[in-house]
PDB file of C-alpha atoms and ligand atoms in Angstrom:
ATOM      1  CA  MET U  26      10.546  48.610  25.773  1.00  0.00           C
ATOM      2  CA  SER U  27      11.036  45.160  27.248  1.00  0.00           C
ATOM      3  CA  HIS U  28       8.272  42.590  27.078  1.00  0.00           C
ATOM      4  CA  LYS U  29       7.482  39.450  29.013  1.00  0.00           C
ATOM      5  CA  ILE U  30       7.177  36.793  26.300  1.00  0.00           C
ATOM      6  CA  VAL U  31       5.977  33.270  27.009  1.00  0.00           C
ATOM      7  CA  PHE U  32       6.698  30.990  24.046  1.00  0.00           C
ATOM      8  CA  TYR U  33       4.677  27.781  23.636  1.00  0.00           C
ATOM      9  CA  HIS U  34       6.978  25.394  21.869  1.00  0.00           C
ATOM     10  CA  ASN U  35       7.466  21.938  20.461  1.00  0.00           C
ATOM     11  CA  PRO U  36      10.651  21.608  18.397  1.00  0.00           C
ATOM     12  CA  LYS U  37       8.965  19.170  15.983  1.00  0.00           C
ATOM     13  CA  SER U  38       6.349  21.671  14.894  1.00  0.00           C
ATOM     14  CA  ARG U  39       5.915  25.034  13.207  1.00  0.00           C
ATOM     15  CA  ALA U  40       6.880  26.555  16.558  1.00  0.00           C
ATOM     16  CA  ALA U  41      10.494  25.926  15.460  1.00  0.00           C
ATOM     17  CA  ILE U  42      10.018  28.821  12.996  1.00  0.00           C
ATOM     18  CA  VAL U  43       9.147  31.165  15.854  1.00  0.00           C
ATOM     19  CA  HIS U  44      12.010  29.839  17.953  1.00  0.00           C
ATOM     20  CA  TRP U  45      14.425  30.871  15.193  1.00  0.00           C
ATOM     21  CA  MET U  46      12.721  34.278  14.924  1.00  0.00           C
ATOM     22  CA  LEU U  47      12.911  34.899  18.693  1.00  0.00           C
ATOM     23  CA  GLU U  48      16.657  34.284  18.447  1.00  0.00           C
ATOM     24  CA  GLU U  49      17.015  36.554  15.392  1.00  0.00           C
ATOM     25  CA  ALA U  50      15.134  39.316  17.212  1.00  0.00           C
ATOM     26  CA  GLY U  51      17.273  38.984  20.328  1.00  0.00           C
ATOM     27  CA  ALA U  52      14.161  38.706  22.494  1.00  0.00           C
ATOM     28  CA  ASP U  53      14.091  37.432  26.067  1.00  0.00           C
ATOM     29  CA  TYR U  54      11.499  34.701  26.401  1.00  0.00           C
ATOM     30  CA  GLU U  55      10.351  31.903  28.634  1.00  0.00           C
ATOM     31  CA  THR U  56       9.667  28.586  26.901  1.00  0.00           C
ATOM     32  CA  ARG U  57       6.749  26.298  27.785  1.00  0.00           C
ATOM     33  CA  LEU U  58       7.071  22.936  26.094  1.00  0.00           C
ATOM     34  CA  VAL U  59       3.854  21.597  24.594  1.00  0.00           C
ATOM     35  CA  ASP U  60       3.698  17.791  24.475  1.00  0.00           C
ATOM     36  CA  PHE U  61       1.093  16.833  21.854  1.00  0.00           C
ATOM     37  CA  GLN U  62       1.064  13.191  23.006  1.00  0.00           C
ATOM     38  CA  LYS U  63       0.101  14.264  26.498  1.00  0.00           C
ATOM     39  CA  GLY U  64      -2.570  16.604  25.115  1.00  0.00           C
ATOM     40  CA  ASP U  65      -0.963  19.754  26.541  1.00  0.00           C
ATOM     41  CA  ASN U  66      -2.542  21.714  23.667  1.00  0.00           C
ATOM     42  CA  ARG U  67      -6.054  20.429  24.406  1.00  0.00           C
ATOM     43  CA  THR U  68      -6.347  21.368  28.085  1.00  0.00           C
ATOM     44  CA  PRO U  69      -9.001  23.934  29.055  1.00  0.00           C
ATOM     45  CA  GLU U  70      -6.189  26.321  30.033  1.00  0.00           C
ATOM     46  CA  PHE U  71      -4.512  26.058  26.636  1.00  0.00           C
ATOM     47  CA  LEU U  72      -7.785  26.273  24.685  1.00  0.00           C
ATOM     48  CA  ALA U  73      -8.712  29.401  26.650  1.00  0.00           C
ATOM     49  CA  LEU U  74      -5.597  30.993  25.144  1.00  0.00           C
ATOM     50  CA  ASN U  75      -5.919  29.512  21.641  1.00  0.00           C
ATOM     51  CA  PRO U  76      -9.176  27.689  20.849  1.00  0.00           C
ATOM     52  CA  MET U  77      -7.423  26.221  17.764  1.00  0.00           C
ATOM     53  CA  GLY U  78      -5.328  24.074  20.094  1.00  0.00           C
ATOM     54  CA  LYS U  79      -2.271  24.861  17.986  1.00  0.00           C
ATOM     55  CA  ILE U  80       1.215  26.258  18.319  1.00  0.00           C
ATOM     56  CA  PRO U  81       3.200  28.398  17.689  1.00  0.00           C
ATOM     57  CA  MET U  82       1.761  30.806  20.200  1.00  0.00           C
ATOM     58  CA  ILE U  83       3.350  33.556  22.230  1.00  0.00           C
ATOM     59  CA  VAL U  84       1.766  35.426  25.092  1.00  0.00           C
ATOM     60  CA  VAL U  85       3.222  38.905  25.354  1.00  0.00           C
ATOM     61  CA  ASP U  86       2.460  40.889  28.497  1.00  0.00           C
ATOM     62  CA  GLY U  87      -0.812  38.918  28.635  1.00  0.00           C
ATOM     63  CA  THR U  88      -1.772  39.300  24.949  1.00  0.00           C
ATOM     64  CA  VAL U  89      -2.024  36.117  22.880  1.00  0.00           C
ATOM     65  CA  ILE U  90      -0.461  36.118  19.405  1.00  0.00           C
ATOM     66  CA  THR U  91      -0.804  33.041  17.197  1.00  0.00           C
ATOM     67  CA  GLU U  92      -0.058  32.256  13.518  1.00  0.00           C
ATOM     68  CA  ALA U  93       3.613  31.968  12.646  1.00  0.00           C
ATOM     69  CA  PRO U  94       3.754  34.898  10.164  1.00  0.00           C
ATOM     70  CA  ALA U  95       1.858  37.205  12.541  1.00  0.00           C
ATOM     71  CA  ILE U  96       4.241  36.363  15.388  1.00  0.00           C
ATOM     72  CA  ILE U  97       7.221  36.895  13.114  1.00  0.00           C
ATOM     73  CA  ALA U  98       5.927  40.254  11.866  1.00  0.00           C
ATOM     74  CA  TRP U  99       5.207  41.418  15.407  1.00  0.00           C
ATOM     75  CA  LEU U 100       8.657  40.413  16.664  1.00  0.00           C
ATOM     76  CA  ALA U 101      10.372  42.139  13.741  1.00  0.00           C
ATOM     77  CA  ASP U 102       8.599  45.406  14.614  1.00  0.00           C
ATOM     78  CA  ALA U 103       8.936  45.066  18.380  1.00  0.00           C
ATOM     79  CA  TYR U 104      12.708  44.481  18.178  1.00  0.00           C
ATOM     80  CA  PRO U 105      13.786  47.035  15.537  1.00  0.00           C
ATOM     81  CA  ALA U 106      17.452  46.894  16.531  1.00  0.00           C
ATOM     82  CA  ALA U 107      17.645  43.488  14.846  1.00  0.00           C
ATOM     83  CA  GLY U 108      16.846  45.159  11.501  1.00  0.00           C
ATOM     84  CA  LEU U 109      14.547  42.386  10.285  1.00  0.00           C
ATOM     85  CA  ALA U 110      11.808  44.522   8.715  1.00  0.00           C
ATOM     86  CA  PRO U 111      12.074  47.446   6.292  1.00  0.00           C
ATOM     87  CA  GLU U 112      10.742  50.875   7.235  1.00  0.00           C
ATOM     88  CA  VAL U 113       6.941  51.217   7.337  1.00  0.00           C
ATOM     89  CA  GLY U 114       5.711  52.870   4.123  1.00  0.00           C
ATOM     90  CA  SER U 115       8.842  52.036   2.112  1.00  0.00           C
ATOM     91  CA  LEU U 116       8.687  50.019  -1.101  1.00  0.00           C
ATOM     92  CA  GLN U 117      10.835  47.364   0.544  1.00  0.00           C
ATOM     93  CA  ARG U 118       8.145  47.099   3.221  1.00  0.00           C
ATOM     94  CA  GLY U 119       5.643  46.332   0.457  1.00  0.00           C
ATOM     95  CA  LEU U 120       7.923  43.613  -0.872  1.00  0.00           C
ATOM     96  CA  TYR U 121       8.383  42.290   2.640  1.00  0.00           C
ATOM     97  CA  TYR U 122       4.593  42.080   3.160  1.00  0.00           C
ATOM     98  CA  ARG U 123       4.252  40.426  -0.217  1.00  0.00           C
ATOM     99  CA  TRP U 124       6.488  37.544   0.855  1.00  0.00           C
ATOM    100  CA  LEU U 125       5.141  37.208   4.384  1.00  0.00           C
ATOM    101  CA  PHE U 126       1.557  37.018   3.135  1.00  0.00           C
ATOM    102  CA  PHE U 127       2.512  34.824   0.177  1.00  0.00           C
ATOM    103  CA  GLY U 128       4.106  32.485   2.713  1.00  0.00           C
ATOM    104  CA  GLY U 129       0.936  32.137   4.762  1.00  0.00           C
ATOM    105  CA  SER U 130      -1.666  32.188   2.020  1.00  0.00           C
ATOM    106  CA  CYS U 131       0.130  30.406  -0.852  1.00  0.00           C
ATOM    107  CA  ILE U 132       3.289  28.542   0.183  1.00  0.00           C
ATOM    108  CA  GLU U 133       1.804  26.969   3.298  1.00  0.00           C
ATOM    109  CA  PRO U 134      -1.337  25.447   1.693  1.00  0.00           C
ATOM    110  CA  ALA U 135       0.583  24.424  -1.441  1.00  0.00           C
ATOM    111  CA  LEU U 136       3.167  22.565   0.652  1.00  0.00           C
ATOM    112  CA  VAL U 137       0.539  20.882   2.791  1.00  0.00           C
ATOM    113  CA  ASP U 138      -1.200  19.677  -0.407  1.00  0.00           C
ATOM    114  CA  GLN U 139       2.064  18.042  -1.438  1.00  0.00           C
ATOM    115  CA  MET U 140       2.858  16.528   1.921  1.00  0.00           C
ATOM    116  CA  LEU U 141      -0.602  14.994   2.191  1.00  0.00           C
ATOM    117  CA  HIS U 142      -0.455  13.851  -1.457  1.00  0.00           C
ATOM    118  CA  ARG U 143      -3.692  15.625  -2.261  1.00  0.00           C
ATOM    119  CA  PRO U 144      -4.548  15.326  -5.951  1.00  0.00           C
ATOM    120  CA  PRO U 145      -4.334  18.633  -7.871  1.00  0.00           C
ATOM    121  CA  VAL U 146      -7.714  20.229  -8.593  1.00  0.00           C
ATOM    122  CA  GLU U 147      -8.726  21.122 -12.133  1.00  0.00           C
ATOM    123  CA  GLN U 148      -9.973  24.627 -11.296  1.00  0.00           C
ATOM    124  CA  LYS U 149      -6.667  26.066 -10.083  1.00  0.00           C
ATOM    125  CA  SER U 150      -7.930  29.610 -10.675  1.00  0.00           C
ATOM    126  CA  ALA U 151     -10.354  29.050  -7.785  1.00  0.00           C
ATOM    127  CA  LEU U 152      -7.469  28.415  -5.376  1.00  0.00           C
ATOM    128  CA  GLY U 153      -5.645  31.393  -3.910  1.00  0.00           C
ATOM    129  CA  TRP U 154      -2.356  29.559  -4.345  1.00  0.00           C
ATOM    130  CA  GLY U 155      -3.164  28.364  -7.885  1.00  0.00           C
ATOM    131  CA  SER U 156      -0.966  25.301  -7.916  1.00  0.00           C
ATOM    132  CA  PHE U 157       2.129  23.978  -6.192  1.00  0.00           C
ATOM    133  CA  ASP U 158       4.192  24.471  -9.370  1.00  0.00           C
ATOM    134  CA  ASP U 159       3.040  28.092  -9.771  1.00  0.00           C
ATOM    135  CA  VAL U 160       3.972  28.744  -6.125  1.00  0.00           C
ATOM    136  CA  LEU U 161       7.407  27.178  -6.539  1.00  0.00           C
ATOM    137  CA  ASP U 162       8.024  29.043  -9.817  1.00  0.00           C
ATOM    138  CA  THR U 163       7.228  32.284  -7.968  1.00  0.00           C
ATOM    139  CA  VAL U 164       9.564  31.520  -5.067  1.00  0.00           C
ATOM    140  CA  GLU U 165      12.366  30.561  -7.450  1.00  0.00           C
ATOM    141  CA  ALA U 166      11.855  33.758  -9.454  1.00  0.00           C
ATOM    142  CA  GLY U 167      12.101  35.706  -6.182  1.00  0.00           C
ATOM    143  CA  LEU U 168      15.393  34.079  -5.298  1.00  0.00           C
ATOM    144  CA  ARG U 169      17.111  33.956  -8.689  1.00  0.00           C
ATOM    145  CA  ALA U 170      18.805  37.364  -8.611  1.00  0.00           C
ATOM    146  CA  ALA U 171      19.850  37.761  -4.972  1.00  0.00           C
ATOM    147  CA  PRO U 172      20.562  35.779  -1.820  1.00  0.00           C
ATOM    148  CA  TRP U 173      17.428  36.874   0.045  1.00  0.00           C
ATOM    149  CA  LEU U 174      13.817  37.638  -0.832  1.00  0.00           C
ATOM    150  CA  LEU U 175      14.411  41.377  -0.360  1.00  0.00           C
ATOM    151  CA  GLY U 176      17.664  41.284  -2.329  1.00  0.00           C
ATOM    152  CA  GLU U 177      20.893  41.744  -0.395  1.00  0.00           C
ATOM    153  CA  ARG U 178      19.020  42.260   2.866  1.00  0.00           C
ATOM    154  CA  PHE U 179      17.994  39.359   5.105  1.00  0.00           C
ATOM    155  CA  SER U 180      14.566  39.915   6.679  1.00  0.00           C
ATOM    156  CA  ALA U 181      11.942  38.228   8.814  1.00  0.00           C
ATOM    157  CA  ALA U 182      10.269  37.095   5.563  1.00  0.00           C
ATOM    158  CA  ASP U 183      13.299  34.834   5.007  1.00  0.00           C
ATOM    159  CA  VAL U 184      12.821  33.352   8.459  1.00  0.00           C
ATOM    160  CA  TYR U 185       9.278  32.328   7.598  1.00  0.00           C
ATOM    161  CA  ILE U 186       9.779  31.188   4.028  1.00  0.00           C
ATOM    162  CA  GLY U 187      13.236  29.691   4.575  1.00  0.00           C
ATOM    163  CA  ALA U 188      11.855  27.644   7.468  1.00  0.00           C
ATOM    164  CA  GLU U 189       8.782  26.522   5.514  1.00  0.00           C
ATOM    165  CA  LEU U 190      10.874  25.417   2.538  1.00  0.00           C
ATOM    166  CA  GLY U 191      13.362  23.625   4.786  1.00  0.00           C
ATOM    167  CA  TRP U 192      10.523  21.829   6.505  1.00  0.00           C
ATOM    168  CA  ALA U 193       8.950  20.750   3.180  1.00  0.00           C
ATOM    169  CA  GLY U 194      12.323  19.468   1.918  1.00  0.00           C
ATOM    170  CA  HIS U 195      12.708  17.475   5.105  1.00  0.00           C
ATOM    171  CA  PHE U 196       9.290  15.899   4.504  1.00  0.00           C
ATOM    172  CA  GLY U 197      10.385  14.828   1.040  1.00  0.00           C
ATOM    173  CA  VAL U 198       8.505  17.207  -1.249  1.00  0.00           C
ATOM    174  CA  GLN U 199      10.244  16.209  -4.473  1.00  0.00           C
ATOM    175  CA  ARG U 200      10.359  19.453  -6.421  1.00  0.00           C
ATOM    176  CA  ILE U 201      11.856  21.193  -3.389  1.00  0.00           C
ATOM    177  CA  LYS U 202      14.442  18.473  -2.932  1.00  0.00           C
ATOM    178  CA  ASP U 203      15.367  18.813  -6.637  1.00  0.00           C
ATOM    179  CA  SER U 204      15.725  22.619  -6.675  1.00  0.00           C
ATOM    180  CA  GLN U 205      19.358  23.735  -6.310  1.00  0.00           C
ATOM    181  CA  LEU U 206      18.181  27.331  -5.898  1.00  0.00           C
ATOM    182  CA  ILE U 207      15.961  26.445  -2.945  1.00  0.00           C
ATOM    183  CA  ASP U 208      18.526  24.104  -1.462  1.00  0.00           C
ATOM    184  CA  ASP U 209      21.147  26.888  -1.530  1.00  0.00           C
ATOM    185  CA  TYR U 210      18.666  29.321   0.021  1.00  0.00           C
ATOM    186  CA  VAL U 211      17.718  26.940   2.842  1.00  0.00           C
ATOM    187  CA  THR U 212      21.423  26.261   3.462  1.00  0.00           C
ATOM    188  CA  ARG U 213      22.093  30.023   3.723  1.00  0.00           C
ATOM    189  CA  CYS U 214      19.198  30.334   6.175  1.00  0.00           C
ATOM    190  CA  ARG U 215      20.496  27.452   8.268  1.00  0.00           C
ATOM    191  CA  GLN U 216      23.933  29.021   8.539  1.00  0.00           C
ATOM    192  CA  ARG U 217      22.482  31.978  10.457  1.00  0.00           C
ATOM    193  CA  PRO U 218      23.855  32.007  14.023  1.00  0.00           C
ATOM    194  CA  ALA U 219      20.326  32.569  15.368  1.00  0.00           C
ATOM    195  CA  TYR U 220      19.090  29.431  13.597  1.00  0.00           C
ATOM    196  CA  LEU U 221      22.055  27.408  14.887  1.00  0.00           C
ATOM    197  CA  ARG U 222      21.298  28.536  18.452  1.00  0.00           C
ATOM    198  CA  THR U 223      17.891  26.852  18.219  1.00  0.00           C
ATOM    199  CA  LEU U 224      19.538  23.473  17.654  1.00  0.00           C
ATOM    200  CA  VAL U 225      21.450  23.326  20.933  1.00  0.00           C
TER     201      VAL U 225
HETATM  202  N1  LIG X 323      -1.910  28.433  11.121  1.00  0.00           N
HETATM  203  C1  LIG X 323      -0.937  28.019  12.117  1.00  0.00           C
HETATM  204  C2  LIG X 323      -0.709  26.533  11.996  1.00  0.00           C
HETATM  205  C3  LIG X 323      -0.099  25.977  13.244  1.00  0.00           C
HETATM  206  C4  LIG X 323      -0.127  24.453  13.252  1.00  0.00           C
HETATM  207  O1  LIG X 323      -0.667  23.798  12.350  1.00  0.00           O
HETATM  208  N2  LIG X 323       0.472  23.882  14.301  1.00  0.00           N
HETATM  209  C5  LIG X 323       0.489  22.442  14.495  1.00  0.00           C
HETATM  210  C6  LIG X 323       1.926  21.969  14.694  1.00  0.00           C
HETATM  211  S1  LIG X 323       2.938  22.201  13.250  1.00  0.00           S
HETATM  212  C7  LIG X 323      -0.234  22.092  15.783  1.00  0.00           C
HETATM  213  O2  LIG X 323      -0.150  22.814  16.746  1.00  0.00           O
HETATM  214  N3  LIG X 323      -0.919  20.950  15.787  1.00  0.00           N
HETATM  215  C8  LIG X 323      -1.490  20.404  16.966  1.00  0.00           C
HETATM  216  C9  LIG X 323      -2.936  20.034  16.797  1.00  0.00           C
HETATM  217  O3  LIG X 323      -3.602  20.574  15.889  1.00  0.00           O
HETATM  218  O4  LIG X 323      -3.409  19.250  17.605  1.00  0.00           O
HETATM  219  C10 LIG X 323       0.362  28.810  11.926  1.00  0.00           C
HETATM  220  O5  LIG X 323       0.693  29.163  10.795  1.00  0.00           O
HETATM  221  O6  LIG X 323       1.061  29.092  12.903  1.00  0.00           O
END
């Protein structure tokens, strides 16, 4: 089934993750550039679509989908020919969900803590992501034995987590810059033809 997808984009934002995913999925989409300086994301029209005033956002046949991992998961299912998500109900699907949700609920807040130089809290057991080091240890453990998070198979979870880690390295998060394992992983991600198409 073909969809009409409108993609709200700014290349210097998390929307770049969705751009890469749209290319991986092989989706047809129309891009609307969102200029933060001009306040494009704070107009009444934009806020009627997403009251958060944030991108990435896609509008698919009139339905609004926001949140990078949700958009990625939807695209992976809606474009099955791209083979970016394991079969529903399979153990690999469980692993895939593990990484997608870990990305949104643990990697993302842990990286933002680092980028904003927030001091670590003493009660790490009260935080869903524990600590930045615990999160990074977990990602490294997930990547030690195989090229991708699901093993030999590249998936949409790699799009999300590979993009997040690449973004954090770019912003100078030291432990990410120092990790050869993560550097190799991000390099593999960035060699994907779909990723390279987003740069032109
Ligand atoms: N929870 C959202 C976060 C999206 C987000 O923070 N987007 C930023 C750009 S990277 C944004 O739109 N900021 C504009 C603003 O808040 O004014 C997701 O994971 O997609």
